[in-house]
CSV table of C-alpha atoms in Angstrom, one decimal:
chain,number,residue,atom,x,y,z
Q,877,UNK,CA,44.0,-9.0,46.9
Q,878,UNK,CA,46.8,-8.6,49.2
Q,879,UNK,CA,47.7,-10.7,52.5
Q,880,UNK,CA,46.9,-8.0,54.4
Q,881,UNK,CA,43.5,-6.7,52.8
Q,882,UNK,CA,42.4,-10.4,53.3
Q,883,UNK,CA,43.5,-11.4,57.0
Q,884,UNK,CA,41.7,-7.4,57.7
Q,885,UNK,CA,38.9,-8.9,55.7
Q,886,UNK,CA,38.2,-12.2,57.7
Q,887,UNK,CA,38.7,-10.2,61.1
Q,888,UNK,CA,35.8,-8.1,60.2
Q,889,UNK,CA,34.3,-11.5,59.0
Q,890,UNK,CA,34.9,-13.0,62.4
Q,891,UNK,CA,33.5,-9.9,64.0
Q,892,UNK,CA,30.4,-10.1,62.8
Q,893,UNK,CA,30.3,-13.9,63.5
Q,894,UNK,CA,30.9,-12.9,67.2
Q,895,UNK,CA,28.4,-10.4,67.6
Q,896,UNK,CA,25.7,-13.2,65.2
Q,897,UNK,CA,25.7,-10.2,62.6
Q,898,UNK,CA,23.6,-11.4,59.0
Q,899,UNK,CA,24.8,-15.2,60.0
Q,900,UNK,CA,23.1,-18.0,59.0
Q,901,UNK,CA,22.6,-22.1,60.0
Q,902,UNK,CA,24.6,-23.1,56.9
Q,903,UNK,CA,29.0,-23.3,56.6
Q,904,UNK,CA,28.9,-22.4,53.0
Q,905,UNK,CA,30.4,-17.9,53.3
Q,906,UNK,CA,31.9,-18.9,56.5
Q,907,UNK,CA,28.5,-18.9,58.0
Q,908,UNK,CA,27.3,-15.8,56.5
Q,909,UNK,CA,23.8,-15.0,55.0
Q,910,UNK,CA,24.2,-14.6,51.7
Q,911,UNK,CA,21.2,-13.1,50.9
Q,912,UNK,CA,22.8,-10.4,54.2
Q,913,UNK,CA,24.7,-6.8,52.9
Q,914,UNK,CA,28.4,-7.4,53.4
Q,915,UNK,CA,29.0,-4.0,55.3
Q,916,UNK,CA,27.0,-3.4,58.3
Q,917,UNK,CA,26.5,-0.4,60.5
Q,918,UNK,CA,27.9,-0.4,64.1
Q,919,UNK,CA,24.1,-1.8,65.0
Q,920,UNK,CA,24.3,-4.6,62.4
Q,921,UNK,CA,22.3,-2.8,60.1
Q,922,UNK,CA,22.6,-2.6,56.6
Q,923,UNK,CA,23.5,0.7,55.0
Q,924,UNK,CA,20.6,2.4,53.1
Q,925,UNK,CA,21.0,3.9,50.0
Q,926,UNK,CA,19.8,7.2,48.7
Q,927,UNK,CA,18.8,7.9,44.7
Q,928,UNK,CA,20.7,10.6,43.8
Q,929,UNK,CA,20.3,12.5,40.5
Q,930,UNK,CA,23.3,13.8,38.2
Q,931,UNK,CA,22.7,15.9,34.8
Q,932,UNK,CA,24.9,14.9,32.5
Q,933,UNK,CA,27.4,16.4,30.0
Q,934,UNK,CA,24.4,16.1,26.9
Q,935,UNK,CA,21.6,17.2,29.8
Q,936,UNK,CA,20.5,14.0,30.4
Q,937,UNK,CA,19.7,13.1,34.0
Q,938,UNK,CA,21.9,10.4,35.4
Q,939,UNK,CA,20.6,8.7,38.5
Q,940,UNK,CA,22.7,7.0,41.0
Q,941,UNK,CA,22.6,5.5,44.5
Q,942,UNK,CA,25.0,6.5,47.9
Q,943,UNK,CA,25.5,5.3,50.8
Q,944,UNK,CA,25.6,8.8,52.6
Q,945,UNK,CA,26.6,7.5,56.2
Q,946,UNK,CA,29.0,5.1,54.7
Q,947,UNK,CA,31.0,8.1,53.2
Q,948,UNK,CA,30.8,9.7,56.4
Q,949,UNK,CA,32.3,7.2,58.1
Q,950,UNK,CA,35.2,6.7,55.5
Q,951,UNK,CA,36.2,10.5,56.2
Q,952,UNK,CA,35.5,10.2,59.8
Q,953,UNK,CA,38.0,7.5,59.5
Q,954,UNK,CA,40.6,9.2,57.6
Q,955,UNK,CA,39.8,12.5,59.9
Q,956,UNK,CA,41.0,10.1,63.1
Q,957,UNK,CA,44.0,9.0,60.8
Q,958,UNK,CA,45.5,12.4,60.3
Q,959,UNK,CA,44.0,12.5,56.5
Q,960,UNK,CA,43.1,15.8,55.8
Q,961,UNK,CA,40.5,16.1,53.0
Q,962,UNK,CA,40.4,12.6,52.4
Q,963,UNK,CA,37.5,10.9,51.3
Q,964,UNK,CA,36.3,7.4,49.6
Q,965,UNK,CA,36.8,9.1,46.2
Q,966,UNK,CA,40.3,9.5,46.7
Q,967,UNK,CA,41.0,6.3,47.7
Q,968,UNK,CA,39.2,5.6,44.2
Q,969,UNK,CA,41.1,8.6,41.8
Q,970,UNK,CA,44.2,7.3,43.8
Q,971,UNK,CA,43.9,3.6,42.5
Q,972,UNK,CA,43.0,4.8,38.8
Q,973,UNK,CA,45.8,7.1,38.8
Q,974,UNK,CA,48.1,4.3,39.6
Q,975,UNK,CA,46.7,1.4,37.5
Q,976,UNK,CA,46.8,4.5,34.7
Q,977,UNK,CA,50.7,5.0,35.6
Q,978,UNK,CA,50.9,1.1,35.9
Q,979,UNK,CA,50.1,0.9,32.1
Q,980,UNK,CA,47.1,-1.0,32.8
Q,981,UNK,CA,45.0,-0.9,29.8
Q,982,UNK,CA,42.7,2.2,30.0
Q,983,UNK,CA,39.3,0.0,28.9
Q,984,UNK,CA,40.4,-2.5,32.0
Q,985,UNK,CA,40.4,0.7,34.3
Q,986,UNK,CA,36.7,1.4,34.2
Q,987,UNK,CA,35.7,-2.2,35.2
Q,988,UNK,CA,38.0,-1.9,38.5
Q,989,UNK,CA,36.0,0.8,39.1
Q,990,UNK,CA,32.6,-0.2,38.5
Q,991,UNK,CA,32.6,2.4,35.3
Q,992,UNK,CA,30.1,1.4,32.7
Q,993,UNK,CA,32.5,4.2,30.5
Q,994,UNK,CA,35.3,4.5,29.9
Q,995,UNK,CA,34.4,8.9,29.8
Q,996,UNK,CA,33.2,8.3,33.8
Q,997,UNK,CA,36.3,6.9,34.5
Q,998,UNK,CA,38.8,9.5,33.0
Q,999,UNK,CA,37.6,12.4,35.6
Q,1000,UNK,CA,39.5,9.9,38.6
Q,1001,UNK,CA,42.5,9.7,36.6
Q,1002,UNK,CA,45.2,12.2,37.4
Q,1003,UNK,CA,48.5,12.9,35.0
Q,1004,UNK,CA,51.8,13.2,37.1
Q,1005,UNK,CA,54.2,15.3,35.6
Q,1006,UNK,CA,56.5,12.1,34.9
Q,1007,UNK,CA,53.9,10.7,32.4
Q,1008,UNK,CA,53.7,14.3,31.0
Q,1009,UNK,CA,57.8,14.1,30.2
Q,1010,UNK,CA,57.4,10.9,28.9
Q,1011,UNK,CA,54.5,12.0,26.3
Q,1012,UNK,CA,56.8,14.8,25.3
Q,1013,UNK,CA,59.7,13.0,24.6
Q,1014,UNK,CA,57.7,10.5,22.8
Q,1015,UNK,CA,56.3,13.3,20.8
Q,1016,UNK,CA,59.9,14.4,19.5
Protein backbone atom coordinates (compact mmCIF):
# COMPACT_ATOMS: atom_id res chain seq x y z
CA UNK A 1 0.00 0.00 0.00
CA UNK A 2 1.38 3.26 -0.78
CA UNK A 3 2.25 6.29 1.74
CA UNK A 4 -0.34 8.08 0.36
CA UNK A 5 -3.23 5.48 0.09
CA UNK A 6 -2.53 4.94 3.88
CA UNK A 7 -2.23 8.59 5.39
CA UNK A 8 -5.80 9.08 2.93
CA UNK A 9 -6.82 5.84 4.68
CA UNK A 10 -6.37 6.92 8.45
CA UNK A 11 -7.90 10.50 7.58
CA UNK A 12 -11.07 8.83 6.66
CA UNK A 13 -10.31 6.63 9.81
CA UNK A 14 -10.00 9.73 11.97
CA UNK A 15 -13.16 11.06 10.36
CA UNK A 16 -15.21 8.65 11.39
CA UNK A 17 -13.72 8.77 14.88
CA UNK A 18 -14.73 12.46 15.01
CA UNK A 19 -18.14 12.17 13.94
CA UNK A 20 -18.34 8.52 16.75
CA UNK A 21 -19.04 6.58 13.32
CA UNK A 22 -19.12 2.35 14.02
CA UNK A 23 -16.54 3.13 17.11
CA UNK A 24 -16.29 1.22 19.94
CA UNK A 25 -14.94 1.27 23.95
CA UNK A 26 -11.96 -0.84 23.05
CA UNK A 27 -8.14 0.65 21.35
CA UNK A 28 -7.60 -2.52 19.47
CA UNK A 29 -8.64 -1.06 15.12
CA UNK A 30 -7.89 2.40 16.36
CA UNK A 31 -11.15 2.30 18.19
CA UNK A 32 -13.17 0.96 15.51
CA UNK A 33 -16.03 -1.74 15.81
CA UNK A 34 -14.88 -4.51 14.27
CA UNK A 35 -17.94 -6.25 13.91
CA UNK A 36 -18.88 -2.20 12.01
CA UNK A 37 -18.72 -2.05 7.69
CA UNK A 38 -15.54 -0.26 6.92
CA UNK A 39 -17.21 2.16 4.35
CA UNK A 40 -20.00 4.20 5.57
CA UNK A 41 -22.63 6.41 3.87
CA UNK A 42 -22.49 10.24 4.47
CA UNK A 43 -25.16 9.25 7.49
CA UNK A 44 -22.83 6.62 9.01
CA UNK A 45 -24.75 4.00 7.55
CA UNK A 46 -23.50 0.96 6.10
CA UNK A 47 -23.90 0.37 2.42
CA UNK A 48 -26.65 -2.26 1.52
CA UNK A 49 -26.14 -4.76 -0.89
CA UNK A 50 -28.37 -5.89 -3.69
CA UNK A 51 -28.35 -9.79 -5.10
CA UNK A 52 -27.91 -9.52 -8.52
CA UNK A 53 -28.20 -12.36 -11.00
CA UNK A 54 -25.71 -13.03 -14.06
CA UNK A 55 -26.19 -15.99 -16.73
CA UNK A 56 -23.23 -17.37 -17.50
CA UNK A 57 -21.22 -18.43 -20.56
CA UNK A 58 -22.63 -22.43 -20.00
CA UNK A 59 -26.28 -20.82 -18.93
CA UNK A 60 -25.84 -21.17 -15.56
CA UNK A 61 -27.04 -18.38 -13.33
CA UNK A 62 -24.37 -16.56 -11.48
CA UNK A 63 -25.47 -14.57 -8.48
CA UNK A 64 -23.62 -11.71 -7.11
CA UNK A 65 -24.00 -8.84 -4.62
CA UNK A 66 -23.48 -4.64 -5.41
CA UNK A 67 -23.33 -1.91 -3.64
CA UNK A 68 -25.49 0.24 -6.14
CA UNK A 69 -25.07 3.63 -4.28
CA UNK A 70 -21.48 2.97 -3.68
CA UNK A 71 -20.90 2.83 -7.52
CA UNK A 72 -22.82 5.85 -7.85
CA UNK A 73 -20.86 7.61 -5.73
CA UNK A 74 -17.45 6.35 -7.26
CA UNK A 75 -18.73 7.96 -10.74
CA UNK A 76 -20.16 10.93 -9.06
CA UNK A 77 -16.67 11.29 -7.86
CA UNK A 78 -14.82 10.83 -10.91
CA UNK A 79 -17.73 13.10 -12.72
CA UNK A 80 -16.59 16.07 -10.18
CA UNK A 81 -12.87 15.14 -11.16
CA UNK A 82 -13.17 15.67 -14.81
CA UNK A 83 -13.32 11.68 -15.52
CA UNK A 84 -15.52 11.17 -18.17
CA UNK A 85 -16.97 7.63 -18.25
CA UNK A 86 -15.19 6.53 -15.44
CA UNK A 87 -16.37 4.15 -13.14
CA UNK A 88 -15.17 1.66 -10.16
CA UNK A 89 -14.60 -1.02 -12.97
CA UNK A 90 -12.04 0.91 -14.49
CA UNK A 91 -10.21 1.64 -11.73
CA UNK A 92 -10.40 -2.32 -11.52
CA UNK A 93 -9.56 -3.29 -15.54
CA UNK A 94 -6.93 -0.41 -15.12
CA UNK A 95 -4.99 -2.26 -12.19
CA UNK A 96 -5.23 -5.76 -14.06
CA UNK A 97 -4.02 -4.29 -17.11
CA UNK A 98 -1.03 -3.09 -15.46
CA UNK A 99 -0.18 -5.99 -13.04
CA UNK A 100 -0.72 -8.01 -16.59
CA UNK A 101 1.87 -5.54 -18.32
CA UNK A 102 3.90 -5.72 -14.94
CA UNK A 103 4.41 -9.52 -15.66
CA UNK A 104 2.72 -10.42 -12.61
CA UNK A 105 1.78 -13.97 -12.80
CA UNK A 106 -1.63 -14.22 -14.42
CA UNK A 107 -3.00 -16.93 -11.58
CA UNK A 108 -1.83 -14.06 -8.91
CA UNK A 109 -4.10 -11.50 -10.92
CA UNK A 110 -7.44 -13.00 -9.99
CA UNK A 111 -6.78 -13.03 -6.21
CA UNK A 112 -5.97 -9.02 -6.36
CA UNK A 113 -9.10 -8.88 -7.71
CA UNK A 114 -11.26 -10.95 -5.68
CA UNK A 115 -11.60 -13.55 -8.86
CA UNK A 116 -12.45 -17.03 -7.89
CA UNK A 117 -11.18 -17.63 -11.91
CA UNK A 118 -8.82 -16.95 -13.49
CA UNK A 119 -11.73 -16.87 -16.97
CA UNK A 120 -13.55 -13.74 -14.67
CA UNK A 121 -10.53 -12.13 -14.48
CA UNK A 122 -9.35 -12.08 -18.23
CA UNK A 123 -12.47 -9.77 -19.47
CA UNK A 124 -10.55 -6.62 -17.08
CA UNK A 125 -7.41 -7.32 -18.74
CA UNK A 126 -6.67 -5.07 -21.76
CA UNK A 127 -3.59 -5.90 -24.37
CA UNK A 128 -1.59 -2.56 -25.35
CA UNK A 129 -0.23 -2.69 -28.60
CA UNK A 130 3.38 -2.82 -26.96
CA UNK A 131 2.68 -6.34 -25.49
CA UNK A 132 1.12 -7.13 -28.98
CA UNK A 133 4.88 -6.22 -30.70
CA UNK A 134 6.45 -8.03 -28.20
CA UNK A 135 4.34 -11.36 -28.77
CA UNK A 136 5.11 -10.98 -32.49
CA UNK A 137 8.56 -10.70 -32.26
CA UNK A 138 8.71 -13.49 -29.85
CA UNK A 139 6.75 -15.45 -32.37
CA UNK A 140 9.53 -14.99 -35.19
Amino acid sequence: MSERTRKLLQAYIDHRLERKQGVSLREEYQGLNASSSFILSAKGFPYSLKAKHRVAHDGTVKTYYAADSVELLVREIYKKCGLKGASSHRGRRSLASKLNASNVPLETIPRTLGHSETKTTLVYIEITPSQLEKAAVLAL
